[in-house]
Amino acid sequence: MPSHVFADHAAAQPPERGTVDALISQTRRLRGEVDAVRREAVADRGDPAGRWQRALCDLAVHQLDDLDDHLAQLREGPPRAAGEPAVPPAPGAADPRRGSLLSRVGSAEWNLLTDEASWSCELYEILGRDPAAPPLSLDELPSLVHADDQPLLTAMVTDCLIDGKPIDGEFRVVRPGGGVRHVHMMGEPVLAADGSTASMWAVLRDVSELRRSRLALRETHESLRRRRETEQTEHRLAVELQEAVLPPWRGSLRFPHGGPARLDLAAHYLPSSVGALIGGDWYDAMELPDGHALLTVGDLTGDGVTAASGMAMLLGAVRGMAVAGAMPGRLMGWLNGLLDTTARPALGSAICCRYDPATRLLTWAQAGHPAPLLFRDGTGRTLTPPAGALLGAAPEAAYEQAEVQLRPRDLLLLHTDGLVPRHDRDTATELLLSFAPRLTEARTAEDCVRTLVEEFGRDPREDDACLLIARC
């Protein structure tokens, strides 16, 4: 560098040390806060949002580490030239040249008049060169650069020396042994008194860690994008399958048609509000060949296409066995055997009811499911459940039946777990029973469903649920 340029650098006043120290303190405090967020994100490595947050935090931490290093360099002054003896830190002070800064920021100058080059010791570290070796000339520098990036470096240097353009670009350096570093170079021409270019001065920064963080961020982003697309596709398929299987009617349904004591029926499905996947809950009502009515609700573990397809299989089996004349207890036993032998074992709960409209006799069985609620004359109660284990839990489980004599205007509520969000089964039952006056005064089963959906359908729910109301 020409003497007048050195003089200009020497005359430049460094920033107030107290100001830089304050910036360093703020940077380190912010770095600690970001790192705390990163540690919280590590808690659940399977959570997609956590992975995204963790990747962003990693990048932010690297950026703040760089800022801290640059501020420390600003406070301590220019880099030490190769061969210059190290200046020991003051007693009790941390050595600013230790740690990551030593291998991440260096400087160089190439004198075009004398063909001399000067490198800082940090630059030797970045490029993996022996500090005792002479610095490379501008013509020799591309030999350290990855073959694919050599044209870029040559173009930047040419533009700087001929057109006076500043250098601001990134390239890969191949170190001895084959290791690759990403280096960001910023430089400018230094002019002689006559305005010609006398030398080129540059700062080179090892940004390998930042590039790795950004690559991880891109990969995480791409992984989340693919996962979202997969979930959206699976959700669409599950919804289509569910809509194809569940009864197509909406609102009240009355059958048997023209019978002496018709059932007024209504049902509703409430999806989960915290996830995009459809669960395995179902409801069904159908008129059987003998004039009886089949009422059933159930819940299969899991979600998405797997749960929806399993639900479709079970509901199809229930319909087929009921049409063939199977009573609820026998039907539950066969369902249990079917679920136990499937290729993808799962657990399920269910209620199956058979109603005789001529006698108003309800025969029912259950498999680990919330018992039906009976509302009569402004009050409600839980039907005493017959014995029955979860479907798929015990291959040889026996399922008993119970009978209930219903009366005109009786109302029966069947539902799956999760109808009342954030409550256990016992508390949910108490809340549902408290609606007895309103439900028994309602004109239709659809009015009853609307009342419960308006009450419990607005709150966030972690699981889907369904309900079916039958009114004599």
Coordinates of C-alpha atoms in Angstrom, one line a residue:
M1 CA 0.0 0.0 0.0
P2 CA 1.4 3.5 -0.8
S3 CA 2.8 5.6 2.0
H4 CA 0.0 8.1 1.8
V5 CA -2.6 5.4 2.1
F6 CA -0.9 4.0 5.2
A7 CA -0.9 7.5 6.6
D8 CA -4.6 7.8 5.9
H9 CA -5.3 4.5 7.8
A10 CA -3.1 5.6 10.7
A11 CA -4.9 8.9 10.9
A12 CA -8.3 7.3 11.0
Q13 CA -9.7 7.5 14.4
P14 CA -11.1 4.2 15.8
P15 CA -14.7 4.4 17.2
E16 CA -15.1 5.1 20.9
R17 CA -14.2 2.0 22.8
G18 CA -17.1 2.4 25.2
T19 CA -19.6 2.4 22.2
V20 CA -18.1 -0.7 20.8
D21 CA -18.1 -2.4 24.2
A22 CA -21.8 -1.5 24.6
L23 CA -22.6 -3.0 21.2
I24 CA -20.7 -6.2 22.1
S25 CA -22.7 -6.5 25.3
Q26 CA -26.0 -6.0 23.5
T27 CA -25.0 -8.6 20.8
R28 CA -24.0 -11.2 23.4
R29 CA -27.2 -10.6 25.4
L30 CA -29.3 -11.1 22.3
R31 CA -27.2 -14.1 21.3
G32 CA -28.0 -15.7 24.7
E33 CA -31.7 -15.1 24.3
V34 CA -31.7 -16.6 20.8
D35 CA -29.8 -19.6 22.1
A36 CA -32.4 -20.1 24.9
V37 CA -35.1 -20.2 22.2
R38 CA -33.0 -22.7 20.3
R39 CA -32.7 -25.0 23.3
E40 CA -36.4 -24.9 23.8
A41 CA -36.9 -25.9 20.2
V42 CA -34.7 -29.0 20.7
A43 CA -37.1 -30.4 23.2
D44 CA -39.3 -32.0 20.6
R45 CA -37.2 -33.1 17.6
G46 CA -40.1 -34.8 15.9
D47 CA -42.1 -31.5 15.7
P48 CA -41.9 -29.9 12.2
A49 CA -42.4 -26.4 13.6
G50 CA -39.7 -27.1 16.1
R51 CA -37.3 -28.2 13.4
W52 CA -38.0 -25.0 11.4
Q53 CA -37.6 -22.8 14.5
R54 CA -34.4 -24.6 15.5
A55 CA -32.9 -24.1 12.0
L56 CA -33.7 -20.4 12.0
C57 CA -32.2 -20.1 15.5
D58 CA -29.0 -21.8 14.4
L59 CA -28.6 -19.4 11.6
A60 CA -29.3 -16.4 13.9
V61 CA -26.8 -17.6 16.4
H62 CA -24.1 -17.9 13.7
Q63 CA -24.9 -14.4 12.5
L64 CA -24.7 -13.0 16.0
D65 CA -21.4 -14.8 16.6
D66 CA -20.0 -13.2 13.5
L67 CA -21.2 -9.8 14.6
D68 CA -19.6 -10.3 18.0
D69 CA -16.3 -11.3 16.3
H70 CA -16.4 -8.3 14.0
L71 CA -17.0 -5.9 16.9
A72 CA -14.1 -7.4 18.8
Q73 CA -11.9 -7.0 15.8
L74 CA -13.0 -3.4 15.5
R75 CA -12.2 -2.7 19.1
E76 CA -8.7 -4.3 18.9
G77 CA -7.6 -2.7 15.7
P78 CA -6.3 -4.1 12.3
P79 CA -5.4 -7.7 11.9
R80 CA -1.8 -8.7 12.6
A81 CA 0.4 -9.2 9.6
A82 CA 2.0 -12.5 9.0
G83 CA 5.3 -12.6 10.9
E84 CA 4.3 -9.8 13.2
P85 CA 4.8 -10.8 16.9
A86 CA 1.6 -11.3 18.7
V87 CA 0.5 -8.6 21.2
P88 CA -0.5 -10.3 24.5
P89 CA -3.8 -9.4 25.9
A90 CA -4.0 -7.2 29.0
P91 CA -4.0 -9.0 32.3
G92 CA -7.4 -10.6 32.9
A93 CA -8.7 -9.7 29.4
A94 CA -9.8 -12.3 26.9
D95 CA -7.6 -12.7 23.9
P96 CA -9.8 -11.4 21.0
R97 CA -7.8 -13.4 18.5
R98 CA -8.7 -16.7 20.1
G99 CA -11.7 -18.8 19.1
S100 CA -13.5 -18.5 15.8
L101 CA -12.3 -15.1 14.8
L102 CA -8.7 -16.4 14.2
S103 CA -9.9 -18.6 11.3
R104 CA -12.8 -16.5 10.0
V105 CA -11.6 -13.0 9.1
G106 CA -8.3 -12.0 7.4
S107 CA -7.0 -9.3 5.2
A108 CA -4.6 -8.9 2.2
E109 CA -3.0 -6.3 0.0
W110 CA -1.5 -6.8 -3.5
N111 CA 0.8 -4.0 -4.7
L112 CA 0.6 -3.6 -8.4
L113 CA 3.7 -1.4 -8.6
T114 CA 6.1 -3.7 -6.8
D115 CA 4.3 -7.0 -7.2
E116 CA 4.5 -7.5 -3.5
A117 CA 1.7 -9.1 -1.5
S118 CA 0.9 -8.9 2.2
W119 CA -1.4 -11.3 4.1
S120 CA -2.6 -11.2 7.7
C121 CA -1.9 -14.3 9.7
E122 CA -5.7 -14.9 9.8
L123 CA -5.8 -15.2 6.1
Y124 CA -3.1 -17.9 6.1
E125 CA -5.4 -19.8 8.6
I126 CA -8.4 -19.4 6.4
L127 CA -6.7 -20.6 3.2
G128 CA -4.8 -23.4 5.0
R129 CA -1.4 -22.0 4.0
D130 CA 1.9 -22.3 5.9
P131 CA 2.5 -18.9 7.5
A132 CA 6.2 -19.2 6.6
A133 CA 5.4 -19.4 2.9
P134 CA 5.2 -16.2 0.8
P135 CA 1.7 -14.9 0.1
L136 CA 0.4 -15.7 -3.3
S137 CA 0.1 -13.0 -6.0
L138 CA -3.2 -12.1 -7.7
D139 CA -2.3 -14.4 -10.6
E140 CA -1.6 -17.3 -8.2
L141 CA -4.6 -16.8 -6.0
P142 CA -7.1 -18.7 -8.3
S143 CA -5.0 -21.8 -7.8
L144 CA -6.5 -22.1 -4.3
V145 CA -10.0 -21.7 -5.6
H146 CA -12.4 -24.4 -6.6
A147 CA -12.3 -24.9 -10.4
D148 CA -15.9 -23.9 -10.8
D149 CA -15.4 -20.6 -9.0
Q150 CA -12.1 -19.5 -10.6
P151 CA -13.9 -17.5 -13.4
L152 CA -15.9 -15.6 -10.8
L153 CA -12.8 -14.6 -8.8
T154 CA -10.9 -13.6 -12.0
A155 CA -13.8 -11.5 -13.1
M156 CA -14.1 -9.7 -9.8
V157 CA -10.4 -8.9 -9.6
T158 CA -10.3 -7.7 -13.2
D159 CA -13.3 -5.4 -12.7
C160 CA -11.6 -4.0 -9.5
L161 CA -8.2 -3.3 -11.1
I162 CA -9.4 -2.1 -14.5
D163 CA -12.8 -0.4 -13.8
G164 CA -12.3 0.4 -10.1
K165 CA -15.3 -1.6 -9.0
P166 CA -15.4 -2.8 -5.5
I167 CA -15.2 -6.6 -4.9
D168 CA -18.0 -8.3 -3.1
G169 CA -18.4 -12.0 -3.8
E170 CA -18.1 -15.5 -2.5
F171 CA -16.1 -18.5 -3.7
R172 CA -14.9 -21.8 -2.5
V173 CA -11.3 -22.4 -1.4
V174 CA -9.8 -25.9 -1.5
R175 CA -7.4 -26.3 1.4
P176 CA -4.5 -28.8 1.5
G177 CA -6.0 -32.2 2.2
G178 CA -9.1 -31.5 0.1
G179 CA -11.2 -29.6 2.7
V180 CA -13.4 -26.9 1.2
R181 CA -14.1 -23.5 2.8
H182 CA -16.6 -20.9 1.7
V183 CA -14.9 -17.5 1.6
H184 CA -16.6 -14.1 1.2
M185 CA -14.3 -11.5 -0.2
M186 CA -14.8 -7.7 0.0
G187 CA -12.1 -5.4 -1.6
E188 CA -11.4 -2.2 -3.3
P189 CA -8.7 -0.6 -5.4
V190 CA -6.2 1.8 -3.7
L191 CA -5.3 4.7 -6.0
A192 CA -2.0 6.4 -6.4
A193 CA -1.6 10.2 -6.4
D194 CA -2.1 10.3 -10.2
G195 CA -5.4 8.4 -9.9
S196 CA -4.1 5.1 -11.2
T197 CA -4.6 1.9 -9.4
A198 CA -1.6 1.2 -7.2
S199 CA -2.9 -1.8 -5.2
M200 CA -5.8 -3.8 -4.2
W201 CA -6.9 -4.3 -0.6
A202 CA -9.4 -7.0 0.5
V203 CA -10.9 -8.5 3.6
L204 CA -11.7 -12.2 3.3
R205 CA -14.1 -13.9 5.7
D206 CA -14.7 -17.6 6.2
V207 CA -18.5 -18.1 6.0
S208 CA -18.5 -21.9 5.9
E209 CA -20.5 -22.2 9.1
L210 CA -23.1 -19.7 7.8
R211 CA -23.4 -21.6 4.5
R212 CA -23.9 -24.9 6.4
S213 CA -26.6 -23.3 8.5
R214 CA -28.3 -21.8 5.5
L215 CA -28.1 -25.2 3.7
A216 CA -29.7 -26.9 6.7
L217 CA -32.4 -24.2 6.7
R218 CA -33.1 -24.7 3.0
E219 CA -33.2 -28.5 3.6
T220 CA -35.6 -28.1 6.5
H221 CA -37.8 -25.7 4.5
E222 CA -37.9 -28.2 1.6
S223 CA -38.6 -31.1 4.0
L224 CA -41.5 -29.1 5.6
R225 CA -42.9 -28.2 2.2
R226 CA -42.9 -31.9 1.1
R227 CA -44.5 -32.9 4.4
R228 CA -47.2 -30.3 4.1
E229 CA -47.9 -31.5 0.5
T230 CA -48.1 -35.1 1.8
E231 CA -50.4 -34.1 4.7
Q232 CA -52.7 -32.1 2.4
T233 CA -52.9 -35.0 0.0
E234 CA -53.6 -37.5 2.8
H235 CA -56.1 -35.1 4.4
R236 CA -58.0 -34.8 1.1
L237 CA -58.0 -38.6 0.6
A238 CA -59.2 -39.2 4.2
V239 CA -62.0 -36.6 3.8
E240 CA -63.2 -38.2 0.5
L241 CA -63.1 -41.7 2.1
Q242 CA -65.0 -40.5 5.1
E243 CA -67.6 -38.7 3.1
A244 CA -68.0 -41.8 1.0
V245 CA -68.6 -44.1 4.0
L246 CA -70.5 -42.1 6.5
P247 CA -74.3 -41.7 6.0
P248 CA -75.0 -39.2 3.3
W249 CA -78.0 -37.6 5.1
R250 CA -77.8 -34.3 6.9
G251 CA -80.3 -33.2 9.4
S252 CA -83.1 -35.3 10.7
L253 CA -83.9 -38.8 9.3
R254 CA -87.0 -40.7 10.3
F255 CA -87.5 -44.5 9.9
P256 CA -88.9 -47.0 9.4
H257 CA -90.9 -45.2 6.8
G258 CA -94.6 -45.4 7.7
G259 CA -93.9 -47.5 10.9
P260 CA -96.0 -47.2 14.0
A261 CA -93.2 -45.6 16.1
R262 CA -90.7 -43.8 14.0
L263 CA -87.3 -42.7 15.2
D264 CA -86.2 -39.1 14.6
L265 CA -82.5 -39.2 14.0
A266 CA -79.7 -36.6 13.6
A267 CA -75.9 -36.7 13.7
H268 CA -72.9 -34.5 13.3
Y269 CA -69.1 -34.9 12.9
L270 CA -66.8 -32.4 14.6
P271 CA -63.2 -32.5 13.2
S272 CA -60.1 -31.8 15.2
S273 CA -59.1 -28.1 15.3
V274 CA -55.4 -28.6 16.0
G275 CA -54.5 -31.0 13.2
A276 CA -55.2 -31.4 9.5
L277 CA -55.7 -35.2 9.6
I278 CA -59.1 -36.9 9.9
G279 CA -59.6 -39.4 12.7
G280 CA -61.4 -42.8 12.8
D281 CA -64.6 -41.7 14.4
W282 CA -67.9 -42.8 12.8
Y283 CA -71.7 -42.8 13.3
D284 CA -74.3 -44.7 11.4
A285 CA -78.0 -45.4 11.4
M286 CA -79.8 -47.7 9.0
E287 CA -83.1 -49.6 8.7
L288 CA -82.6 -53.4 8.8
P289 CA -84.6 -55.9 6.7
D290 CA -86.8 -56.9 9.7
G291 CA -87.9 -53.3 10.3
H292 CA -85.5 -52.8 13.2
A293 CA -83.1 -49.8 13.3
L294 CA -79.3 -50.1 13.7
L295 CA -77.6 -47.3 15.6
T296 CA -73.8 -47.3 16.0
V297 CA -71.0 -45.0 16.8
G298 CA -67.3 -45.8 17.2
D299 CA -63.7 -44.6 17.2
L300 CA -60.6 -46.3 15.8
T301 CA -57.2 -45.2 17.0
G302 CA -55.0 -43.2 14.6
D303 CA -55.7 -40.6 12.0
G304 CA -55.4 -39.9 8.3
V305 CA -56.0 -42.4 5.5
T306 CA -55.0 -45.4 7.7
A307 CA -57.7 -44.5 10.3
A308 CA -60.3 -43.6 7.7
S309 CA -59.8 -46.9 5.8
G310 CA -59.9 -48.9 9.0
M311 CA -63.1 -47.1 10.0
A312 CA -64.6 -47.9 6.6
M313 CA -63.7 -51.5 7.0
L314 CA -65.3 -51.8 10.5
L315 CA -68.4 -49.8 9.5
G316 CA -68.9 -52.0 6.4
A317 CA -68.6 -55.1 8.6
V318 CA -71.1 -53.7 11.1
R319 CA -73.6 -53.1 8.4
G320 CA -73.1 -56.5 6.8
M321 CA -73.4 -58.4 10.0
A322 CA -76.4 -56.4 11.2
V323 CA -78.3 -57.0 7.9
A324 CA -77.5 -60.7 8.3
G325 CA -79.3 -60.7 11.6
A326 CA -76.4 -60.6 14.2
M327 CA -77.4 -59.1 17.5
P328 CA -75.2 -56.4 19.1
G329 CA -73.2 -58.7 21.5
R330 CA -72.4 -61.3 18.8
L331 CA -71.7 -58.5 16.3
M332 CA -69.1 -56.9 18.7
G333 CA -67.4 -60.2 19.2
W334 CA -67.0 -60.6 15.5
L335 CA -65.7 -57.1 15.1
N336 CA -63.1 -57.7 17.8
G337 CA -61.9 -60.8 15.9
L338 CA -61.8 -58.9 12.7
L339 CA -59.7 -56.1 14.1
D340 CA -57.4 -58.5 15.8
T341 CA -56.5 -60.2 12.5
T342 CA -56.0 -57.1 10.4
A343 CA -52.6 -56.4 8.9
R344 CA -52.3 -53.2 10.8
P345 CA -53.4 -53.9 14.3
A346 CA -55.3 -51.1 16.0
L347 CA -57.7 -50.5 18.9
G348 CA -61.2 -49.3 18.7
S349 CA -64.2 -48.5 20.8
A350 CA -67.8 -48.8 19.7
I351 CA -71.5 -49.0 20.6
C352 CA -74.0 -51.0 18.6
C353 CA -77.7 -50.7 19.3
R354 CA -80.7 -52.5 17.8
Y355 CA -84.0 -50.8 18.2
D356 CA -87.4 -52.5 17.7
P357 CA -89.9 -49.7 16.8
A358 CA -92.9 -51.9 17.4
T359 CA -92.0 -52.5 21.1
R360 CA -89.5 -49.6 21.6
L361 CA -87.0 -52.1 23.0
L362 CA -83.4 -51.1 22.7
T363 CA -80.8 -53.9 22.8
W364 CA -77.2 -52.7 22.9
A365 CA -73.6 -53.8 23.5
Q366 CA -70.4 -51.8 23.9
A367 CA -66.6 -52.2 23.5
G368 CA -64.8 -49.8 25.9
H369 CA -67.0 -46.9 24.7
P370 CA -68.8 -44.1 26.6
A371 CA -72.3 -45.4 27.4
P372 CA -75.4 -43.9 25.8
L373 CA -77.2 -41.1 27.7
L374 CA -80.9 -41.4 28.1
F375 CA -83.0 -38.2 28.5
R376 CA -86.5 -38.4 29.8
D377 CA -88.9 -35.8 31.2
G378 CA -86.3 -33.2 31.7
T379 CA -83.6 -35.4 33.3
G380 CA -80.8 -37.5 32.0
R381 CA -78.9 -40.6 33.1
T382 CA -76.2 -42.9 31.8
L383 CA -77.2 -46.3 30.8
T384 CA -75.5 -49.1 32.7
P385 CA -73.0 -50.6 30.3
P386 CA -72.8 -54.4 29.7
A387 CA -69.3 -55.9 29.9
G388 CA -67.1 -55.4 26.8
A389 CA -63.4 -54.7 26.2
L390 CA -61.9 -52.4 23.6
L391 CA -61.9 -53.9 20.1
G392 CA -58.6 -55.4 19.3
A393 CA -57.4 -55.6 22.9
A394 CA -58.2 -59.2 23.8
P395 CA -58.8 -61.8 21.1
E396 CA -61.2 -63.9 23.1
A397 CA -63.1 -61.1 24.8
A398 CA -66.8 -61.7 25.4
Y399 CA -69.4 -59.0 24.9
E400 CA -72.6 -58.9 26.8
Q401 CA -75.9 -57.3 25.9
A402 CA -78.2 -55.0 27.8
E403 CA -81.9 -54.1 27.1
V404 CA -83.7 -50.8 27.8
Q405 CA -87.4 -50.1 27.4
L406 CA -87.8 -46.7 25.8
R407 CA -90.9 -44.5 26.0
P408 CA -92.4 -42.0 23.6
R409 CA -90.4 -38.7 23.4
D410 CA -87.3 -40.4 25.0
L411 CA -84.1 -39.1 23.7
L412 CA -80.9 -41.2 23.3
L413 CA -77.5 -39.6 22.8
L414 CA -74.6 -41.7 21.4
H415 CA -71.2 -40.0 21.1
T416 CA -67.4 -40.6 20.9
D417 CA -64.7 -39.3 23.2
G418 CA -63.8 -35.8 22.6
L419 CA -67.2 -34.3 22.1
V420 CA -66.6 -32.1 25.2
P421 CA -63.1 -30.7 24.7
R422 CA -60.5 -30.7 27.5
H423 CA -62.6 -32.8 29.8
D424 CA -62.2 -36.4 30.9
R425 CA -65.0 -38.9 30.3
D426 CA -66.8 -38.6 33.7
T427 CA -66.7 -34.8 33.6
A428 CA -67.9 -34.7 30.0
T429 CA -70.8 -37.0 30.9
E430 CA -71.9 -34.7 33.7
L431 CA -71.8 -31.7 31.3
L432 CA -73.8 -33.5 28.7
L433 CA -76.4 -34.6 31.3
S434 CA -76.8 -31.0 32.4
F435 CA -78.4 -30.2 29.0
A436 CA -81.4 -32.5 29.8
P437 CA -84.0 -29.7 30.1
R438 CA -83.0 -28.1 26.9
L439 CA -82.7 -31.4 25.0
T440 CA -86.0 -32.8 26.1
E441 CA -87.8 -29.6 25.2
A442 CA -86.4 -29.5 21.7
R443 CA -88.8 -30.2 18.9
T444 CA -86.5 -32.4 16.8
A445 CA -83.4 -34.5 17.0
E446 CA -81.7 -31.9 14.7
D447 CA -82.5 -29.1 17.2
C448 CA -80.8 -31.2 19.9
V449 CA -77.7 -31.7 17.7
R450 CA -77.6 -28.0 16.9
T451 CA -77.7 -27.1 20.6
L452 CA -74.7 -29.3 21.5
V453 CA -72.7 -28.3 18.4
E454 CA -73.2 -24.6 19.3
E455 CA -72.1 -25.3 22.8
F456 CA -69.1 -27.6 22.2
G457 CA -68.2 -27.1 18.6
R458 CA -66.6 -23.7 19.0
D459 CA -63.9 -24.7 21.5
P460 CA -60.5 -26.0 20.2
R461 CA -60.4 -29.8 20.2
E462 CA -57.4 -32.1 20.0
D463 CA -59.4 -35.0 18.7
D464 CA -62.3 -35.3 16.3
A465 CA -65.7 -36.5 17.7
C466 CA -69.2 -37.3 16.5
L467 CA -72.6 -37.5 18.1
L468 CA -75.9 -39.2 17.1
I469 CA -79.3 -38.4 18.6
A470 CA -82.3 -40.7 18.3
R471 CA -85.7 -39.5 19.5
C472 CA -88.6 -41.9 19.9

